Coordinates of C-alpha atoms in Angstrom, one line a residue:
X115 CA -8.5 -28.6 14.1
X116 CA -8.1 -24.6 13.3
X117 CA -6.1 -23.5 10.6
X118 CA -4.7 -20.5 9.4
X119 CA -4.9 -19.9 5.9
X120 CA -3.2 -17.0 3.6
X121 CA -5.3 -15.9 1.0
X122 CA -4.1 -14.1 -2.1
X123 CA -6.2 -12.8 -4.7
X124 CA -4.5 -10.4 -8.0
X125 CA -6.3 -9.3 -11.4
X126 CA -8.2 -6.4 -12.5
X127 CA -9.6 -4.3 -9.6
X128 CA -13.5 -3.8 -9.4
X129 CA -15.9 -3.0 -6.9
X130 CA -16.8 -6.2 -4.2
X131 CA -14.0 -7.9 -4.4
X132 CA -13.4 -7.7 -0.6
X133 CA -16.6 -8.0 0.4
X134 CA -16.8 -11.3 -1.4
X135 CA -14.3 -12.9 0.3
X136 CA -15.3 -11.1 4.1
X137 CA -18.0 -12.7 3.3
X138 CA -17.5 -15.9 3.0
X139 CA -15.3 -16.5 5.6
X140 CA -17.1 -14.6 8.0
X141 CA -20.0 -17.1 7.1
X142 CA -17.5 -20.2 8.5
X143 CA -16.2 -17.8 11.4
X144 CA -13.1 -17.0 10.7
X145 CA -11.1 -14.6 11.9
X146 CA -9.0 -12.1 10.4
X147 CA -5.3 -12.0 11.4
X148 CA -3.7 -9.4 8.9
X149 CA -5.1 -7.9 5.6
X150 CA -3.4 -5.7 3.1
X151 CA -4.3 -4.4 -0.2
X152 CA -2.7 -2.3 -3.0
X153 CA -3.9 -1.2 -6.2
X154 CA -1.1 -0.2 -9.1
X155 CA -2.7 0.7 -12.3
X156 CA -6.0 -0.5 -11.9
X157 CA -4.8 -4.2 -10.8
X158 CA -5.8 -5.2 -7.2
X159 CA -3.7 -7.6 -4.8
X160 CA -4.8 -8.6 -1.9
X161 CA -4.1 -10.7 0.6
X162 CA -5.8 -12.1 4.2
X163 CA -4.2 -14.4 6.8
X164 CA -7.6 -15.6 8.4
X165 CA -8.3 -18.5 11.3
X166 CA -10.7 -20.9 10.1
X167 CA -11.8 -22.2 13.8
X168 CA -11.9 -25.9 14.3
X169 CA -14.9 -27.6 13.0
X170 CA -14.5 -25.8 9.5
X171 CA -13.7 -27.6 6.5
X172 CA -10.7 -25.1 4.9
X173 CA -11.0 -27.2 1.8
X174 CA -14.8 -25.7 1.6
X175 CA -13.8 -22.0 2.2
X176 CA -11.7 -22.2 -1.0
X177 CA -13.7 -23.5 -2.4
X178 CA -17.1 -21.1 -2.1
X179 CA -14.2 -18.5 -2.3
X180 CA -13.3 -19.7 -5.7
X181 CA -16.6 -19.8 -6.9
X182 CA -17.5 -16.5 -5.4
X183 CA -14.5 -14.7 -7.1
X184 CA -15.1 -17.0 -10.6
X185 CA -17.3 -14.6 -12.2
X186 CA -15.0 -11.6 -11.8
X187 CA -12.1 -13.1 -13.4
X188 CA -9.9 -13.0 -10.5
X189 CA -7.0 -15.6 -9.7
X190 CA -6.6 -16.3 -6.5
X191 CA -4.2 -18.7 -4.6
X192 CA -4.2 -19.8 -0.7
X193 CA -1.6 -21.1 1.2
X194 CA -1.7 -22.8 4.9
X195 CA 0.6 -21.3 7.2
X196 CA 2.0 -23.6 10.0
X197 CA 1.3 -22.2 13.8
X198 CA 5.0 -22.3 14.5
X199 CA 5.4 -20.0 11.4
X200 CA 2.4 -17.5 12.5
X201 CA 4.1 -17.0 16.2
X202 CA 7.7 -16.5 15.2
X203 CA 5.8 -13.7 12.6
X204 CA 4.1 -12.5 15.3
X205 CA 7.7 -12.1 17.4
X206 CA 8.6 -10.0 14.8
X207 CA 6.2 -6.7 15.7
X208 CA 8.5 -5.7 18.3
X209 CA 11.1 -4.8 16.1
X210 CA 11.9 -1.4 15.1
X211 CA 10.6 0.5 12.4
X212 CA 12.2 3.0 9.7
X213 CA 11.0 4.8 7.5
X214 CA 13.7 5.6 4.1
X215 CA 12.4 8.1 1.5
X216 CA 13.2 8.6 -1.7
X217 CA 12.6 12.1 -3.1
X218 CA 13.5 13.3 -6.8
X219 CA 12.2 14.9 -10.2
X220 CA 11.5 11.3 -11.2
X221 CA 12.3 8.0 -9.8
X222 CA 13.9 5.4 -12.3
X223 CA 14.4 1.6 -11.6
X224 CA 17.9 1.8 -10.4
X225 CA 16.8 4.4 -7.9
X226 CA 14.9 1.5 -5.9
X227 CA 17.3 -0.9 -6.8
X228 CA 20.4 0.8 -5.2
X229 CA 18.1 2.2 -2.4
X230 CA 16.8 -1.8 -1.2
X231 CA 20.3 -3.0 -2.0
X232 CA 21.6 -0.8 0.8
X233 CA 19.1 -1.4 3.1
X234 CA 19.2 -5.1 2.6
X235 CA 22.7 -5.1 3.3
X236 CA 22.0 -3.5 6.8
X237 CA 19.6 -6.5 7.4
X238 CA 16.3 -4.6 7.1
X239 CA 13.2 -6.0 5.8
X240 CA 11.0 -4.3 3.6
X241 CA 7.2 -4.0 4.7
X242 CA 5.4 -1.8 2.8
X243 CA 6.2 0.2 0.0
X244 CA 4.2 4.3 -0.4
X245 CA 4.2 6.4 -3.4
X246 CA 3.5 9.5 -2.2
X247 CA 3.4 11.7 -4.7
X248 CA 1.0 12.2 -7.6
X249 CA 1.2 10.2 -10.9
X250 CA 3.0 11.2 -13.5
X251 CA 2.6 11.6 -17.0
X252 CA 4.3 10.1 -19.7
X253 CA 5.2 13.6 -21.7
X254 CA 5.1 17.0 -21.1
X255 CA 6.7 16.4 -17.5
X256 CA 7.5 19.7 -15.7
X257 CA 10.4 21.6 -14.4
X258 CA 8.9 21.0 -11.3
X259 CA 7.7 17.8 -11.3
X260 CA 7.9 15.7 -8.0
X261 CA 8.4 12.1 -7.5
X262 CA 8.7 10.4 -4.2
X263 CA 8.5 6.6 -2.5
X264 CA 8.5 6.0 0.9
X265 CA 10.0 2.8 2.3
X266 CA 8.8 1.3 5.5
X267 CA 11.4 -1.1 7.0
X268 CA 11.7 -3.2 9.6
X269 CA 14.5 -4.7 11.8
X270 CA 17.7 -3.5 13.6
X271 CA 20.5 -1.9 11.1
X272 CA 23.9 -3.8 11.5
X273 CA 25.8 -0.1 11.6
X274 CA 23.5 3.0 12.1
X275 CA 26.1 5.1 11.0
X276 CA 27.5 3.1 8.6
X277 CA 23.6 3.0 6.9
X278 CA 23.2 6.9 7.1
X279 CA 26.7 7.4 5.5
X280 CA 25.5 5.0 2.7
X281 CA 22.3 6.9 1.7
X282 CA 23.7 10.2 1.6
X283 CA 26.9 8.8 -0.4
X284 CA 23.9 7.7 -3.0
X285 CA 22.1 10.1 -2.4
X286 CA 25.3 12.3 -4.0
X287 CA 26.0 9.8 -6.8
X288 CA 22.5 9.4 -8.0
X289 CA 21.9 12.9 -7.8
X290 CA 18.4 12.2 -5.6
X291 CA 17.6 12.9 -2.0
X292 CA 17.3 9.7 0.6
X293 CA 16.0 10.4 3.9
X294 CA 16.0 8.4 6.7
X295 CA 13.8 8.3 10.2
X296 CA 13.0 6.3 12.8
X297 CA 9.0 5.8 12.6
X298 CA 8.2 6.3 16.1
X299 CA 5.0 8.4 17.5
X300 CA 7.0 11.6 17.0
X301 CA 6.8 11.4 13.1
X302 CA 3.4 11.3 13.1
X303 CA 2.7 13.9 15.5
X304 CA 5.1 17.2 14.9
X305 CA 3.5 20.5 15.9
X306 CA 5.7 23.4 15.1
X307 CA 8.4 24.2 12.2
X308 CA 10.6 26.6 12.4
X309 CA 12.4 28.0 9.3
X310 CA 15.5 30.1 8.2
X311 CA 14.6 32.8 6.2
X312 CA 17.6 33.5 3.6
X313 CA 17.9 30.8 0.6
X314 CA 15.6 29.0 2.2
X315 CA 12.0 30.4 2.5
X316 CA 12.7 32.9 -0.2
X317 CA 15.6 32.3 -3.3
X318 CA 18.0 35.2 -1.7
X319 CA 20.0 36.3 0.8
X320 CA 18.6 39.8 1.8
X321 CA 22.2 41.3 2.8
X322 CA 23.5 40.5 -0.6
X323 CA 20.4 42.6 -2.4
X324 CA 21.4 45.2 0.1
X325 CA 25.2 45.0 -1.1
X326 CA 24.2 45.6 -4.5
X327 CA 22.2 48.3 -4.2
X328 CA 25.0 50.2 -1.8
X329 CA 27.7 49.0 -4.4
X330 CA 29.3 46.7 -2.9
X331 CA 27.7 43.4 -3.9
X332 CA 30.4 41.7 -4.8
X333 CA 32.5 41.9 -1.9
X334 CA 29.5 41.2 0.2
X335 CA 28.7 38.1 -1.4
X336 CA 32.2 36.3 -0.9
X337 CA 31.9 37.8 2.6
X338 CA 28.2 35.5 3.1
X339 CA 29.4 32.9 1.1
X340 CA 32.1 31.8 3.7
X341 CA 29.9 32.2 6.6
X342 CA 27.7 30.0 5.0
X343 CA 30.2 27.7 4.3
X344 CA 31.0 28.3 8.1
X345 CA 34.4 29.3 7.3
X346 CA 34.2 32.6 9.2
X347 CA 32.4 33.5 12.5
X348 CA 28.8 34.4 11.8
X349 CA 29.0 37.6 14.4
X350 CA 32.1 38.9 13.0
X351 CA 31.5 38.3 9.5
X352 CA 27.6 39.4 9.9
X353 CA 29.1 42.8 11.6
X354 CA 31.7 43.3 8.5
X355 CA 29.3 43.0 6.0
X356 CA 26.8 45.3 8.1
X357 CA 29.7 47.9 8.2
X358 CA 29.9 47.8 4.2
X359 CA 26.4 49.0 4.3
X360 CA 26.6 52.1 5.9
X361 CA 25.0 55.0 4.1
X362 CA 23.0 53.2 2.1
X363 CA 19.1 55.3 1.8
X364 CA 16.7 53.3 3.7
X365 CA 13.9 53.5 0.7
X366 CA 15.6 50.9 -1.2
X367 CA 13.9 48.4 1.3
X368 CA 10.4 48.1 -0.4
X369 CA 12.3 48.0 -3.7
X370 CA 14.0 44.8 -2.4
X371 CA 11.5 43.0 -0.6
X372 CA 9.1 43.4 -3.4
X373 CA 11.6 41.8 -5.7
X374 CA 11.9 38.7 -3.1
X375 CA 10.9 35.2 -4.7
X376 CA 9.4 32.8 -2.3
X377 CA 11.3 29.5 -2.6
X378 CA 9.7 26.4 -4.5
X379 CA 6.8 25.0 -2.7
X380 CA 7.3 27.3 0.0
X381 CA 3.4 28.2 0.1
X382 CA 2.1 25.1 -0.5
X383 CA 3.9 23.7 2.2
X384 CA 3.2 26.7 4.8
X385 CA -0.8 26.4 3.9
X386 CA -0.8 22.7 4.3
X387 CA 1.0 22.9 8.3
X388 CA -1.5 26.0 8.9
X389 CA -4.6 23.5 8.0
X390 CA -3.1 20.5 10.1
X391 CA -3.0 23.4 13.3
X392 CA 1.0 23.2 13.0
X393 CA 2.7 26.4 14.9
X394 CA 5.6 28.1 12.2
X395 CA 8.2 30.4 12.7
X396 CA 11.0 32.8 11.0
X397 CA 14.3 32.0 12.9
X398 CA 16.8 34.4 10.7
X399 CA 20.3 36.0 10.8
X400 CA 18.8 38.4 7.9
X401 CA 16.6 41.2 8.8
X402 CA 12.9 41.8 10.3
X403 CA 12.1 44.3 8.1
X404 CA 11.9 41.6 5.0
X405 CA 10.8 38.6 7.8
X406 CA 7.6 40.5 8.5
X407 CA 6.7 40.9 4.8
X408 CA 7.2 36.9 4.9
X409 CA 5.3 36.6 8.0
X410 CA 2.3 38.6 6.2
X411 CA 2.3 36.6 3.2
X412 CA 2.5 33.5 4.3
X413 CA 0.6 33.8 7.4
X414 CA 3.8 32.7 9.7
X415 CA 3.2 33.0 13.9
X416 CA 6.4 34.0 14.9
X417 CA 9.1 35.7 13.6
X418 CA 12.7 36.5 15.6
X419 CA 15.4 38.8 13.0
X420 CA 17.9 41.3 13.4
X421 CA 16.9 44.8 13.8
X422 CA 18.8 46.7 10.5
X423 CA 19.5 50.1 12.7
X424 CA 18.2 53.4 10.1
X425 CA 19.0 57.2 11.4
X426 CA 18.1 59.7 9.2
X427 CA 16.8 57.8 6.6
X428 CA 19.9 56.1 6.2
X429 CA 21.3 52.6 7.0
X430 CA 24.1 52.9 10.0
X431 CA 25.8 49.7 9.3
X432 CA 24.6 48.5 12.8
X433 CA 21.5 46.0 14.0
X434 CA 20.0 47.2 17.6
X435 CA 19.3 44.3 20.1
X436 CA 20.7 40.9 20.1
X437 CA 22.2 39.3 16.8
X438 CA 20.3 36.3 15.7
X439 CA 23.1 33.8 15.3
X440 CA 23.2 30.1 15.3
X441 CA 22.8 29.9 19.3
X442 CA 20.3 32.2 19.5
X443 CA 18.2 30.5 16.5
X444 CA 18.3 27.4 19.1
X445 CA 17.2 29.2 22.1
X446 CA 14.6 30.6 20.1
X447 CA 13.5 26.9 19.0
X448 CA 13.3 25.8 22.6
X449 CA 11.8 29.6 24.1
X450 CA 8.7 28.9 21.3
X451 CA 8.7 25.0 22.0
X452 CA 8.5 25.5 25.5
X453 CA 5.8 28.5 25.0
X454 CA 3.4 26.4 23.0
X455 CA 4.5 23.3 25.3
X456 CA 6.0 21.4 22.5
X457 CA 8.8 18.6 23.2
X458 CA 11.9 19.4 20.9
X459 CA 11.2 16.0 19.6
X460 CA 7.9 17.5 18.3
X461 CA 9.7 20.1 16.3
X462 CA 11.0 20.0 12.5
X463 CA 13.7 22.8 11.7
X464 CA 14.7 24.0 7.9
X465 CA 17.8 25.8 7.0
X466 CA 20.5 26.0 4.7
X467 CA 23.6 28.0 6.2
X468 CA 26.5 27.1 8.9
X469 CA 24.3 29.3 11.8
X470 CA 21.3 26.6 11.2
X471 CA 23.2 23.9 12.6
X472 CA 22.5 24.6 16.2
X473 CA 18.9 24.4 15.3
X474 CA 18.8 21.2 13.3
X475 CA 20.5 19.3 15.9
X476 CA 18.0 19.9 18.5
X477 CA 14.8 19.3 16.8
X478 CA 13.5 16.0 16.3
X479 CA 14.2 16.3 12.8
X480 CA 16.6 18.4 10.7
X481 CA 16.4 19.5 7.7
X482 CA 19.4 20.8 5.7
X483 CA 17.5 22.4 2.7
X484 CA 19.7 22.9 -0.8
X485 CA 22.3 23.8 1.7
X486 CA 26.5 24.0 2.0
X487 CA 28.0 20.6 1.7
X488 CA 29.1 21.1 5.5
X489 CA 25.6 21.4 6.5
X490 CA 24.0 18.8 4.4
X491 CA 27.0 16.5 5.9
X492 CA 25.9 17.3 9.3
X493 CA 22.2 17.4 9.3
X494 CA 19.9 14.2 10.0
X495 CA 18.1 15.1 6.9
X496 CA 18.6 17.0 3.4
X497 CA 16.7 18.1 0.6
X498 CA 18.3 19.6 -2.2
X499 CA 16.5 18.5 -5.6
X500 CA 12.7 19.2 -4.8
X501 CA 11.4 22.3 -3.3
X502 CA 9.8 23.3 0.5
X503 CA 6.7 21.0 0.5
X504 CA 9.1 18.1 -0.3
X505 CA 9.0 18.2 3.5
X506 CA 5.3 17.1 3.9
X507 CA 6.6 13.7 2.3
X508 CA 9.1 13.4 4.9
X509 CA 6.5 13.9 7.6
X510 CA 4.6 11.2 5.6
X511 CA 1.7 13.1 3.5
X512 CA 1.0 12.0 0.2
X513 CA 0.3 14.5 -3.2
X514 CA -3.2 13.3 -2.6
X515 CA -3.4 14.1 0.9
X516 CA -2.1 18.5 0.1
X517 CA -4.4 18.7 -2.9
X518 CA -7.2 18.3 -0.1
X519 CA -5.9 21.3 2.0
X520 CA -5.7 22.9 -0.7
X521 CA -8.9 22.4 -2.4
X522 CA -10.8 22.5 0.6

């Protein structure tokens, strides 16, 4: 009679471990019906569900399994599974998958434990647990120090909304960022990223360094603030603060764009994509002048800005062409996706402001980066405590995955 046996083996990992076992139950035949291993601070588990076909003695395959494993010091313990038991597991693999990730500075115990509470109480199941970032030591931990965990889940959530509204109520009062996706084919296989430019791939809005310079910074700045907020119409409050600008000498522009900070992990993250043959792309209510400098450094394929209008040497207070607004950053999304025949689903989108919405809701995922509470309510994902490449965990890369890219 065939039985299927579940074999678990812990203790300190070393070299053959696997082998040993693969060994000896390939010499009885058996097959190998699921296998998983993980190895936290140099201690191995692993475990094997394997089929020991009928005329096998399973007593005797622990046996030379014990024996082979004695001399390395490792425990190990075996459990039969019952048939019935096996097929209702097997059911199981149609259910859906989700994928919850839990990004901070540092991840502390009551991080995990409020983040499975939730899902539990949604009736998910917990598969596998990821760290994906690097490992962290005990002192000297840096400002920007990263920390992340991915989740992968199983099962149907009781509320969908009701679990979203959870995590980012958490997310708030742990002062972390939760993120939550479906893990369908589309995760693992996005192709383009598109980007806002302002407070998000650099640490300033450009018409606000403009403000200052033409002495008017401060009125500027509430002005930006709002539309941000999307308390005012981007158009008219983009054409308001363009009128306050009038005047101003048009040489003050290399000044200001060689002033520009690039946003944390904005390079990292824009080198890794460029290696994995993603398409990127500038979508900004700000200015070209400033996007192409961007576009240079970081080696971006497509940029779409407004046109800041000079005569004279001098700034008019006018763009020339069509304003990039919120609708036209979506058109733009789809115009490139279609170009490069990408489905929307294909497409991640980054932005901080009011005029991003548009964008986030139509690509296959969203990303609200260190935004305005009415954007981070709105998006299907936000980051606000790590920095750009925080995204490559969302798309599921580990730390040791980018230090390849990078290296290489």
């Amino acid at each position: 009679m065939r039985e299927i046996l579940l074999i678990n083996v812990a203790g300190e990992d070393k070299p053959g471990i696997t082998s040993a076992v693969s060994r000896v139950l390939d010499e009885h035949g058996a097959d190998i019906l699921d296998i998983g291993q993980a190895v936290i601070h140099d201690n191995l588990n692993l475990g094997i569900l394997a089929k020991i076909p009928e005329g096998q003695s399973p007593e005797k395959v622990q046996k030379e399994i014990l024996y082979s494993l004695h001399a390395m010091d490792m425990k190990v313990r075996f459990q039969p599974i019952s048939e019935e038991s096996y097929e209702h597991w097997v059911a199981q693999q149609g259910k859906p998958r989700h994928i919850v990730t839990l990004l901070a500075r540092r991840v502390a115990a009551h991080h995990i434990a409020r983040v499975t509470a939730v899902t539990v109480t949604q009736g998910l199941n917990i598969d596998k647990i990821t760290r994906l970032s690097g490992r962290v030591p005990l002192e000297h931990m840096e400002a920007n120090t990263k920390a992340c965990v991915e989740f992968s889940l199983r099962g149907e959530p009781d509320d969908l909304g009701a679990l979203r509204a959870s995590l980012l109520e958490l997310s708030t009062e742990l002062d972390i960022d939760i993120a939550y996706q479906e893990d369908n084919i589309y995760r693992r296989n996005r192709r383009l990223v598109v980007f806002d430019m302002d407070s998000t791939l650099i640490e300033a809005e450009v018409i606000d360094e403009l403000a200052r310079e033409a002495g008017v910074g401060d009125e500027v700045a509430a002005i930006t603030e709002a539309a941000m907020r999307g308390e005012l119409d981007f158009i008219a409050s983009f054409s308001k603060r363009l009128g306050l600008l009038q005047g101003l000498d048009a040489s003050v522009l290399d000044a200001i764009s060689a002033r520009l900070k690039l946003t944390e992990g904005a390079e990292l993250l824009i080198s890794n994509l460029r290696r994995l043959g993603y398409k990127t792309a500038i979508l900004s209510g700000g200015f070209d002048f400033f996007a192409r400098r961007i576009q240079e450094q970081l080696g971006i394929d497509y940029v779409y800005a407004n046109q800041l209008e000079i005569e004279g040497g001098k700034v008019t207070g006018r763009v020339t062409g069509e304003v990039v607004d919120g609708q036209r950053k979506a058109q733009l999304l789809r115009d490139i996706a279609a170009r490069e025949n990408i489905s929307l689903e294909q497409v991640i989108a980054v932005g901080d402001g009011a005029n991003d919405l548009p964008m986030l809701s139509i690509a296959g995922l969203g990303i609200a980066f260190r935004a305005k509470p009415l954007v981070k309510a709105n998006a299907k994902q936000s980051i606000s405590k790590l920095g750009l490449d925080g995204i490559l965990y969302l798309m599921g890369l580990s730390d040791r995955d980018t230090l390849f890219w990078t290296q290489s």
